[in-house]
Amino acid sequence: MRPVPRSEPDGSGSGQGVQVERALDVLEYLAASEGKPRGLSEVALVLAQPKATVHRLLTVLRRRGYVTQDAQSHYLLGIKCFELGNHWAQSFDLRAFARPYLEELNHDLGETVHLAVYDQGDAVYVDKLEGTQQVIARPDTGNRAPATVVATGRTLLAFQPYVEIEAQLARPLPAYTDNTPTSPDEIVDMLAQVRRDGFAVNEETYRTGICGLAAPIRDSTGGVIASVGIVVPAHRFGGDALAGHRDRTVTTALTISIALGGPAQLVTAAR
């Protein structure tokens, strides 16, 4: 369970503001409890607040539907939290949400940056920021690339249900370059490597002279919903530069995931 930050005075001197902060601390603690009911004494102890104060907050939150109680009078999140989350999900724009993080990555590396989602065996590019260094990078926003041959796609395909992976490997696997994997067994091994590493690499498997690296974005369920990728000319792809690009790309994907309520650490499979 993640630690819950305790509210600190913001210097405004507003008693109402402090109470709002404390109420949010209560909700965040219950959310971090992952469905395990929490007693009044435990909530008060963890948040370092008087029991009377916490009880008043819980009473108001319960009356408004944000908290509920079980048969043992322990507290859980209420239906109102789901309703608010659902409203947010309906209006959520991944492209707009991720854009500031992509801009920072683009600025730091000077390379072309992509944001991609998965659809029927393809990586679909929903955003693209051109690099400051010369490179011909395709496809553009709105276009597709086979998931088996680009880093963004491999990052997405590797975490699909196995039945979906099998279905894609049953399709024709054309060679785009001399480096394109065209054997189902080879691709299965490659996707397993992606799951072990937590990121994917493309070394001229889609376009000669063009390489790529990508990492997954996970939401609050831990599921992979998108990938962040960079496109780099082959002559700049390797050695210390590659390690730096890898770390920066993985960090960007992880930062977006955390902002979405996803895992705070890179998720990798056992080696």
PDB file of C-alpha atoms in Angstrom:
ATOM      1  CA  MET A   1       0.000   0.000   0.000  1.00  0.00           C
ATOM      2  CA  ARG A   2       1.326   3.441  -0.869  1.00  0.00           C
ATOM      3  CA  PRO A   3       2.069   5.921   1.928  1.00  0.00           C
ATOM      4  CA  VAL A   4      -0.535   8.657   2.238  1.00  0.00           C
ATOM      5  CA  PRO A   5       0.794  12.215   2.422  1.00  0.00           C
ATOM      6  CA  ARG A   6      -0.377  14.177   5.407  1.00  0.00           C
ATOM      7  CA  SER A   7      -1.692  17.673   4.772  1.00  0.00           C
ATOM      8  CA  GLU A   8       0.512  20.544   5.798  1.00  0.00           C
ATOM      9  CA  PRO A   9      -0.650  24.083   6.506  1.00  0.00           C
ATOM     10  CA  ASP A  10      -0.503  26.150   3.320  1.00  0.00           C
ATOM     11  CA  GLY A  11       0.032  29.415   5.131  1.00  0.00           C
ATOM     12  CA  SER A  12      -3.380  30.755   4.141  1.00  0.00           C
ATOM     13  CA  GLY A  13      -4.672  30.596   7.691  1.00  0.00           C
ATOM     14  CA  SER A  14      -8.014  29.281   6.475  1.00  0.00           C
ATOM     15  CA  GLY A  15      -9.586  26.814   8.905  1.00  0.00           C
ATOM     16  CA  GLN A  16     -11.922  25.617   6.165  1.00  0.00           C
ATOM     17  CA  GLY A  17      -8.965  24.989   3.871  1.00  0.00           C
ATOM     18  CA  VAL A  18      -7.272  22.860   6.527  1.00  0.00           C
ATOM     19  CA  GLN A  19     -10.440  20.808   6.974  1.00  0.00           C
ATOM     20  CA  VAL A  20     -10.666  20.211   3.234  1.00  0.00           C
ATOM     21  CA  GLU A  21      -7.052  19.043   3.222  1.00  0.00           C
ATOM     22  CA  ARG A  22      -7.752  16.665   6.097  1.00  0.00           C
ATOM     23  CA  ALA A  23     -10.866  15.282   4.410  1.00  0.00           C
ATOM     24  CA  LEU A  24      -8.830  14.596   1.270  1.00  0.00           C
ATOM     25  CA  ASP A  25      -6.164  12.876   3.380  1.00  0.00           C
ATOM     26  CA  VAL A  26      -8.878  10.578   4.735  1.00  0.00           C
ATOM     27  CA  LEU A  27     -10.151   9.726   1.249  1.00  0.00           C
ATOM     28  CA  GLU A  28      -6.642   9.130  -0.103  1.00  0.00           C
ATOM     29  CA  TYR A  29      -5.824   6.842   2.809  1.00  0.00           C
ATOM     30  CA  LEU A  30      -8.955   4.780   2.264  1.00  0.00           C
ATOM     31  CA  ALA A  31      -8.187   4.636  -1.459  1.00  0.00           C
ATOM     32  CA  ALA A  32      -4.645   3.440  -0.749  1.00  0.00           C
ATOM     33  CA  SER A  33      -6.076   0.694   1.483  1.00  0.00           C
ATOM     34  CA  GLU A  34      -7.173  -1.131  -1.702  1.00  0.00           C
ATOM     35  CA  GLY A  35     -10.586  -2.157  -0.426  1.00  0.00           C
ATOM     36  CA  LYS A  36      -9.558  -3.172   3.099  1.00  0.00           C
ATOM     37  CA  PRO A  37     -11.859  -1.565   5.701  1.00  0.00           C
ATOM     38  CA  ARG A  38     -10.154   0.780   8.151  1.00  0.00           C
ATOM     39  CA  GLY A  39     -11.207   1.612  11.704  1.00  0.00           C
ATOM     40  CA  LEU A  40     -11.493   5.110  13.139  1.00  0.00           C
ATOM     41  CA  SER A  41      -8.504   4.677  15.470  1.00  0.00           C
ATOM     42  CA  GLU A  42      -6.305   3.435  12.630  1.00  0.00           C
ATOM     43  CA  VAL A  43      -7.233   6.308  10.327  1.00  0.00           C
ATOM     44  CA  ALA A  44      -6.598   8.851  13.072  1.00  0.00           C
ATOM     45  CA  LEU A  45      -3.248   7.280  13.963  1.00  0.00           C
ATOM     46  CA  VAL A  46      -1.962   7.118  10.380  1.00  0.00           C
ATOM     47  CA  LEU A  47      -3.023  10.703   9.637  1.00  0.00           C
ATOM     48  CA  ALA A  48      -1.784  11.957  13.019  1.00  0.00           C
ATOM     49  CA  GLN A  49      -5.096  13.655  13.767  1.00  0.00           C
ATOM     50  CA  PRO A  50      -7.341  13.571  16.860  1.00  0.00           C
ATOM     51  CA  LYS A  51      -9.979  10.847  16.742  1.00  0.00           C
ATOM     52  CA  ALA A  52     -12.727  13.405  17.285  1.00  0.00           C
ATOM     53  CA  THR A  53     -11.564  15.406  14.270  1.00  0.00           C
ATOM     54  CA  VAL A  54     -11.354  12.357  12.038  1.00  0.00           C
ATOM     55  CA  HIS A  55     -14.753  11.130  13.238  1.00  0.00           C
ATOM     56  CA  ARG A  56     -16.356  14.446  12.281  1.00  0.00           C
ATOM     57  CA  LEU A  57     -14.776  14.270   8.825  1.00  0.00           C
ATOM     58  CA  LEU A  58     -15.874  10.674   8.312  1.00  0.00           C
ATOM     59  CA  THR A  59     -19.399  11.528   9.396  1.00  0.00           C
ATOM     60  CA  VAL A  60     -19.672  14.278   6.791  1.00  0.00           C
ATOM     61  CA  LEU A  61     -18.077  12.117   4.086  1.00  0.00           C
ATOM     62  CA  ARG A  62     -20.428   9.268   4.918  1.00  0.00           C
ATOM     63  CA  ARG A  63     -23.478  11.528   4.787  1.00  0.00           C
ATOM     64  CA  ARG A  64     -22.411  12.759   1.342  1.00  0.00           C
ATOM     65  CA  GLY A  65     -21.779   9.239   0.045  1.00  0.00           C
ATOM     66  CA  TYR A  66     -17.982   9.437  -0.245  1.00  0.00           C
ATOM     67  CA  VAL A  67     -17.462   6.959   2.605  1.00  0.00           C
ATOM     68  CA  THR A  68     -19.434   3.939   3.768  1.00  0.00           C
ATOM     69  CA  GLN A  69     -19.275   1.660   6.807  1.00  0.00           C
ATOM     70  CA  ASP A  70     -19.317  -2.118   7.065  1.00  0.00           C
ATOM     71  CA  ALA A  71     -20.948  -4.266   9.757  1.00  0.00           C
ATOM     72  CA  GLN A  72     -17.981  -3.696  12.092  1.00  0.00           C
ATOM     73  CA  SER A  73     -18.240   0.104  11.658  1.00  0.00           C
ATOM     74  CA  HIS A  74     -15.020   0.181   9.650  1.00  0.00           C
ATOM     75  CA  TYR A  75     -14.747   2.637   6.791  1.00  0.00           C
ATOM     76  CA  LEU A  76     -14.488   2.195   3.024  1.00  0.00           C
ATOM     77  CA  LEU A  77     -14.778   4.471   0.021  1.00  0.00           C
ATOM     78  CA  GLY A  78     -18.372   5.146  -1.020  1.00  0.00           C
ATOM     79  CA  ILE A  79     -20.181   5.161  -4.341  1.00  0.00           C
ATOM     80  CA  LYS A  80     -19.705   8.907  -4.820  1.00  0.00           C
ATOM     81  CA  CYS A  81     -15.980   8.332  -5.349  1.00  0.00           C
ATOM     82  CA  PHE A  82     -16.786   5.940  -8.192  1.00  0.00           C
ATOM     83  CA  GLU A  83     -19.228   8.431  -9.705  1.00  0.00           C
ATOM     84  CA  LEU A  84     -16.644  11.217  -9.690  1.00  0.00           C
ATOM     85  CA  GLY A  85     -14.013   8.922 -11.149  1.00  0.00           C
ATOM     86  CA  ASN A  86     -16.409   7.850 -13.866  1.00  0.00           C
ATOM     87  CA  HIS A  87     -17.150  11.466 -14.806  1.00  0.00           C
ATOM     88  CA  TRP A  88     -13.411  12.111 -15.014  1.00  0.00           C
ATOM     89  CA  ALA A  89     -12.847   9.004 -17.161  1.00  0.00           C
ATOM     90  CA  GLN A  90     -15.553  10.053 -19.612  1.00  0.00           C
ATOM     91  CA  SER A  91     -13.924  13.427 -20.181  1.00  0.00           C
ATOM     92  CA  PHE A  92     -10.329  12.204 -20.015  1.00  0.00           C
ATOM     93  CA  ASP A  93      -8.094  13.101 -22.962  1.00  0.00           C
ATOM     94  CA  LEU A  94      -4.902  11.021 -22.833  1.00  0.00           C
ATOM     95  CA  ARG A  95      -3.207  13.115 -25.508  1.00  0.00           C
ATOM     96  CA  ALA A  96      -3.753  16.383 -23.623  1.00  0.00           C
ATOM     97  CA  PHE A  97      -2.857  14.782 -20.298  1.00  0.00           C
ATOM     98  CA  ALA A  98       0.424  13.318 -21.545  1.00  0.00           C
ATOM     99  CA  ARG A  99       1.481  16.302 -23.692  1.00  0.00           C
ATOM    100  CA  PRO A 100       3.476  18.215 -21.021  1.00  0.00           C
ATOM    101  CA  TYR A 101       5.497  15.089 -20.205  1.00  0.00           C
ATOM    102  CA  LEU A 102       6.148  14.396 -23.886  1.00  0.00           C
ATOM    103  CA  GLU A 103       7.262  17.984 -24.437  1.00  0.00           C
ATOM    104  CA  GLU A 104       9.773  17.674 -21.613  1.00  0.00           C
ATOM    105  CA  LEU A 105      11.148  14.429 -23.040  1.00  0.00           C
ATOM    106  CA  ASN A 106      11.332  15.971 -26.511  1.00  0.00           C
ATOM    107  CA  HIS A 107      13.154  19.015 -25.146  1.00  0.00           C
ATOM    108  CA  ASP A 108      15.612  16.980 -23.070  1.00  0.00           C
ATOM    109  CA  LEU A 109      16.585  14.485 -25.781  1.00  0.00           C
ATOM    110  CA  GLY A 110      16.056  16.500 -28.942  1.00  0.00           C
ATOM    111  CA  GLU A 111      14.598  13.369 -30.573  1.00  0.00           C
ATOM    112  CA  THR A 112      11.187  12.714 -32.095  1.00  0.00           C
ATOM    113  CA  VAL A 113       8.675  11.546 -29.490  1.00  0.00           C
ATOM    114  CA  HIS A 114       5.520   9.482 -30.082  1.00  0.00           C
ATOM    115  CA  LEU A 115       2.474   8.620 -28.004  1.00  0.00           C
ATOM    116  CA  ALA A 116       0.755   5.446 -29.232  1.00  0.00           C
ATOM    117  CA  VAL A 117      -2.199   3.234 -28.348  1.00  0.00           C
ATOM    118  CA  TYR A 118      -2.974  -0.334 -29.403  1.00  0.00           C
ATOM    119  CA  ASP A 119      -5.632  -1.311 -31.935  1.00  0.00           C
ATOM    120  CA  GLN A 120      -6.040  -4.677 -33.671  1.00  0.00           C
ATOM    121  CA  GLY A 121      -2.372  -5.490 -34.020  1.00  0.00           C
ATOM    122  CA  ASP A 122      -1.192  -1.962 -34.748  1.00  0.00           C
ATOM    123  CA  ALA A 123       0.358   0.900 -32.867  1.00  0.00           C
ATOM    124  CA  VAL A 124      -1.807   3.948 -33.572  1.00  0.00           C
ATOM    125  CA  TYR A 125       0.037   7.237 -33.147  1.00  0.00           C
ATOM    126  CA  VAL A 126      -2.090   9.788 -31.304  1.00  0.00           C
ATOM    127  CA  ASP A 127       0.608  12.410 -30.783  1.00  0.00           C
ATOM    128  CA  LYS A 128       4.020  13.255 -32.204  1.00  0.00           C
ATOM    129  CA  LEU A 129       6.625  15.887 -31.368  1.00  0.00           C
ATOM    130  CA  GLU A 130       9.319  16.416 -33.970  1.00  0.00           C
ATOM    131  CA  GLY A 131      12.930  16.178 -32.867  1.00  0.00           C
ATOM    132  CA  THR A 132      15.271  19.141 -33.058  1.00  0.00           C
ATOM    133  CA  GLN A 133      17.850  16.958 -34.803  1.00  0.00           C
ATOM    134  CA  GLN A 134      17.530  15.856 -38.409  1.00  0.00           C
ATOM    135  CA  VAL A 135      15.678  12.573 -38.787  1.00  0.00           C
ATOM    136  CA  ILE A 136      12.975  11.303 -41.116  1.00  0.00           C
ATOM    137  CA  ALA A 137      10.442   9.694 -38.787  1.00  0.00           C
ATOM    138  CA  ARG A 138       7.239   8.057 -39.897  1.00  0.00           C
ATOM    139  CA  PRO A 139       4.388   7.429 -39.339  1.00  0.00           C
ATOM    140  CA  ASP A 140       2.700  10.715 -38.434  1.00  0.00           C
ATOM    141  CA  THR A 141      -0.087  11.283 -35.919  1.00  0.00           C
ATOM    142  CA  GLY A 142      -3.192   9.304 -36.827  1.00  0.00           C
ATOM    143  CA  ASN A 143      -1.257   6.704 -38.800  1.00  0.00           C
ATOM    144  CA  ARG A 144      -0.495   3.114 -37.866  1.00  0.00           C
ATOM    145  CA  ALA A 145       2.462   0.764 -37.757  1.00  0.00           C
ATOM    146  CA  PRO A 146       2.480  -3.020 -37.202  1.00  0.00           C
ATOM    147  CA  ALA A 147       2.938  -3.624 -33.493  1.00  0.00           C
ATOM    148  CA  THR A 148       5.502  -6.377 -34.042  1.00  0.00           C
ATOM    149  CA  VAL A 149       8.053  -4.160 -35.784  1.00  0.00           C
ATOM    150  CA  VAL A 150       8.101  -0.832 -33.885  1.00  0.00           C
ATOM    151  CA  ALA A 151       9.103  -0.204 -30.272  1.00  0.00           C
ATOM    152  CA  THR A 152       5.851   1.564 -29.368  1.00  0.00           C
ATOM    153  CA  GLY A 153       3.861  -1.369 -30.766  1.00  0.00           C
ATOM    154  CA  ARG A 154       5.961  -4.049 -29.113  1.00  0.00           C
ATOM    155  CA  THR A 155       5.522  -2.316 -25.767  1.00  0.00           C
ATOM    156  CA  LEU A 156       1.749  -2.455 -26.281  1.00  0.00           C
ATOM    157  CA  LEU A 157       1.487  -5.941 -27.771  1.00  0.00           C
ATOM    158  CA  ALA A 158       3.669  -7.525 -25.085  1.00  0.00           C
ATOM    159  CA  PHE A 159       1.042  -6.746 -22.451  1.00  0.00           C
ATOM    160  CA  GLN A 160      -2.038  -7.807 -24.402  1.00  0.00           C
ATOM    161  CA  PRO A 161      -3.895 -11.012 -23.421  1.00  0.00           C
ATOM    162  CA  TYR A 162      -2.131 -14.082 -24.770  1.00  0.00           C
ATOM    163  CA  VAL A 163      -5.075 -14.904 -27.031  1.00  0.00           C
ATOM    164  CA  GLU A 164      -4.616 -11.515 -28.722  1.00  0.00           C
ATOM    165  CA  ILE A 165      -0.884 -12.108 -29.179  1.00  0.00           C
ATOM    166  CA  GLU A 166      -1.592 -15.513 -30.703  1.00  0.00           C
ATOM    167  CA  ALA A 167      -4.127 -13.977 -33.090  1.00  0.00           C
ATOM    168  CA  GLN A 168      -1.616 -11.392 -34.308  1.00  0.00           C
ATOM    169  CA  LEU A 169       1.147 -13.967 -34.773  1.00  0.00           C
ATOM    170  CA  ALA A 170      -1.224 -16.044 -36.908  1.00  0.00           C
ATOM    171  CA  ARG A 171      -1.388 -13.201 -39.421  1.00  0.00           C
ATOM    172  CA  PRO A 172       1.220 -12.664 -42.190  1.00  0.00           C
ATOM    173  CA  LEU A 173       4.451 -11.206 -40.813  1.00  0.00           C
ATOM    174  CA  PRO A 174       6.060  -9.337 -43.727  1.00  0.00           C
ATOM    175  CA  ALA A 175       9.673  -8.182 -43.723  1.00  0.00           C
ATOM    176  CA  TYR A 176      10.103  -4.403 -43.918  1.00  0.00           C
ATOM    177  CA  THR A 177      13.898  -4.514 -43.602  1.00  0.00           C
ATOM    178  CA  ASP A 178      16.569  -7.165 -43.310  1.00  0.00           C
ATOM    179  CA  ASN A 179      16.181  -6.905 -39.517  1.00  0.00           C
ATOM    180  CA  THR A 180      12.408  -7.456 -39.340  1.00  0.00           C
ATOM    181  CA  PRO A 181      11.439 -10.514 -37.260  1.00  0.00           C
ATOM    182  CA  THR A 182       9.107 -12.707 -39.321  1.00  0.00           C
ATOM    183  CA  SER A 183       9.026 -15.877 -37.207  1.00  0.00           C
ATOM    184  CA  PRO A 184       6.269 -16.213 -34.573  1.00  0.00           C
ATOM    185  CA  ASP A 185       8.721 -17.904 -32.212  1.00  0.00           C
ATOM    186  CA  GLU A 186      11.157 -15.031 -32.604  1.00  0.00           C
ATOM    187  CA  ILE A 187       8.447 -12.497 -31.837  1.00  0.00           C
ATOM    188  CA  VAL A 188       7.228 -14.476 -28.810  1.00  0.00           C
ATOM    189  CA  ASP A 189      10.772 -14.366 -27.415  1.00  0.00           C
ATOM    190  CA  MET A 190      11.046 -10.673 -28.216  1.00  0.00           C
ATOM    191  CA  LEU A 191       7.788  -9.850 -26.400  1.00  0.00           C
ATOM    192  CA  ALA A 192       8.917 -11.889 -23.398  1.00  0.00           C
ATOM    193  CA  GLN A 193      12.069  -9.768 -23.339  1.00  0.00           C
ATOM    194  CA  VAL A 194       9.930  -6.614 -23.345  1.00  0.00           C
ATOM    195  CA  ARG A 195       8.031  -7.880 -20.312  1.00  0.00           C
ATOM    196  CA  ARG A 196      11.288  -8.704 -18.526  1.00  0.00           C
ATOM    197  CA  ASP A 197      12.914  -5.358 -19.308  1.00  0.00           C
ATOM    198  CA  GLY A 198       9.881  -3.101 -19.034  1.00  0.00           C
ATOM    199  CA  PHE A 199      10.676  -1.386 -22.344  1.00  0.00           C
ATOM    200  CA  ALA A 200      11.051  -2.239 -26.034  1.00  0.00           C
ATOM    201  CA  VAL A 201      13.713  -1.516 -28.653  1.00  0.00           C
ATOM    202  CA  ASN A 202      13.496  -1.387 -32.443  1.00  0.00           C
ATOM    203  CA  GLU A 203      16.809  -1.589 -34.284  1.00  0.00           C
ATOM    204  CA  GLU A 204      15.985  -0.861 -37.918  1.00  0.00           C
ATOM    205  CA  THR A 205      13.159  -3.411 -38.002  1.00  0.00           C
ATOM    206  CA  TYR A 206      10.631  -1.084 -39.688  1.00  0.00           C
ATOM    207  CA  ARG A 207      12.728   1.504 -41.537  1.00  0.00           C
ATOM    208  CA  THR A 208      16.376   1.162 -42.522  1.00  0.00           C
ATOM    209  CA  GLY A 209      18.476   3.668 -40.615  1.00  0.00           C
ATOM    210  CA  ILE A 210      15.778   4.343 -38.032  1.00  0.00           C
ATOM    211  CA  CYS A 211      15.686   2.924 -34.500  1.00  0.00           C
ATOM    212  CA  GLY A 212      13.297   3.374 -31.622  1.00  0.00           C
ATOM    213  CA  LEU A 213      12.738   2.791 -27.935  1.00  0.00           C
ATOM    214  CA  ALA A 214       9.459   2.805 -25.996  1.00  0.00           C
ATOM    215  CA  ALA A 215       8.012   2.186 -22.549  1.00  0.00           C
ATOM    216  CA  PRO A 216       4.449   1.466 -21.377  1.00  0.00           C
ATOM    217  CA  ILE A 217       2.003   3.822 -19.684  1.00  0.00           C
ATOM    218  CA  ARG A 218      -0.180   2.122 -17.066  1.00  0.00           C
ATOM    219  CA  ASP A 219      -3.410   3.371 -15.514  1.00  0.00           C
ATOM    220  CA  SER A 220      -4.800   2.948 -11.997  1.00  0.00           C
ATOM    221  CA  THR A 221      -5.615  -0.715 -12.674  1.00  0.00           C
ATOM    222  CA  GLY A 222      -2.005  -1.422 -13.618  1.00  0.00           C
ATOM    223  CA  GLY A 223      -3.003  -2.167 -17.201  1.00  0.00           C
ATOM    224  CA  VAL A 224      -1.021  -0.819 -20.153  1.00  0.00           C
ATOM    225  CA  ILE A 225      -3.089   1.821 -21.974  1.00  0.00           C
ATOM    226  CA  ALA A 226      -0.463   3.519 -24.173  1.00  0.00           C
ATOM    227  CA  SER A 227       3.239   3.784 -24.845  1.00  0.00           C
ATOM    228  CA  VAL A 228       5.787   6.568 -25.047  1.00  0.00           C
ATOM    229  CA  GLY A 229       8.427   6.145 -27.725  1.00  0.00           C
ATOM    230  CA  ILE A 230      11.363   7.957 -29.246  1.00  0.00           C
ATOM    231  CA  VAL A 231      12.669   7.684 -32.802  1.00  0.00           C
ATOM    232  CA  VAL A 232      16.439   7.931 -33.282  1.00  0.00           C
ATOM    233  CA  PRO A 233      18.714   7.607 -36.347  1.00  0.00           C
ATOM    234  CA  ALA A 234      20.753   4.406 -36.226  1.00  0.00           C
ATOM    235  CA  HIS A 235      24.051   6.292 -35.968  1.00  0.00           C
ATOM    236  CA  ARG A 236      22.878   7.906 -32.690  1.00  0.00           C
ATOM    237  CA  PHE A 237      21.436   4.706 -31.251  1.00  0.00           C
ATOM    238  CA  GLY A 238      23.842   2.822 -29.032  1.00  0.00           C
ATOM    239  CA  GLY A 239      26.325   2.954 -26.180  1.00  0.00           C
ATOM    240  CA  ASP A 240      25.988   5.560 -23.449  1.00  0.00           C
ATOM    241  CA  ALA A 241      23.534   7.568 -25.529  1.00  0.00           C
ATOM    242  CA  LEU A 242      21.167   4.612 -25.711  1.00  0.00           C
ATOM    243  CA  ALA A 243      21.336   4.063 -21.951  1.00  0.00           C
ATOM    244  CA  GLY A 244      20.513   7.706 -21.319  1.00  0.00           C
ATOM    245  CA  HIS A 245      17.664   7.693 -23.835  1.00  0.00           C
ATOM    246  CA  ARG A 246      16.300   4.483 -22.320  1.00  0.00           C
ATOM    247  CA  ASP A 247      16.345   5.802 -18.766  1.00  0.00           C
ATOM    248  CA  ARG A 248      14.747   9.104 -19.748  1.00  0.00           C
ATOM    249  CA  THR A 249      11.985   7.447 -21.810  1.00  0.00           C
ATOM    250  CA  VAL A 250      11.179   4.881 -19.131  1.00  0.00           C
ATOM    251  CA  THR A 251      11.078   7.642 -16.506  1.00  0.00           C
ATOM    252  CA  THR A 252       8.662   9.667 -18.627  1.00  0.00           C
ATOM    253  CA  ALA A 253       6.310   6.710 -19.078  1.00  0.00           C
ATOM    254  CA  LEU A 254       6.508   5.924 -15.371  1.00  0.00           C
ATOM    255  CA  THR A 255       5.832   9.548 -14.409  1.00  0.00           C
ATOM    256  CA  ILE A 256       2.704   9.615 -16.582  1.00  0.00           C
ATOM    257  CA  SER A 257       1.604   6.289 -15.077  1.00  0.00           C
ATOM    258  CA  ILE A 258       2.007   7.614 -11.543  1.00  0.00           C
ATOM    259  CA  ALA A 259       0.003  10.723 -12.458  1.00  0.00           C
ATOM    260  CA  LEU A 260      -2.771   8.385 -13.650  1.00  0.00           C
ATOM    261  CA  GLY A 261      -2.726   6.486 -10.373  1.00  0.00           C
ATOM    262  CA  GLY A 262      -0.667   3.633 -11.799  1.00  0.00           C
ATOM    263  CA  PRO A 263       2.304   1.758 -10.339  1.00  0.00           C
ATOM    264  CA  ALA A 264       5.025   3.877  -8.751  1.00  0.00           C
ATOM    265  CA  GLN A 265       7.739   1.480  -9.944  1.00  0.00           C
ATOM    266  CA  LEU A 266       8.615  -0.128 -13.260  1.00  0.00           C
ATOM    267  CA  VAL A 267       6.672  -3.383 -13.654  1.00  0.00           C
ATOM    268  CA  THR A 268       8.792  -6.223 -15.041  1.00  0.00           C
ATOM    269  CA  ALA A 269       8.327  -9.974 -15.330  1.00  0.00           C
ATOM    270  CA  ALA A 270      10.575 -12.434 -13.522  1.00  0.00           C
ATOM    271  CA  ARG A 271      13.699 -13.319 -15.452  1.00  0.00           C
TER     272      ARG A 271
END
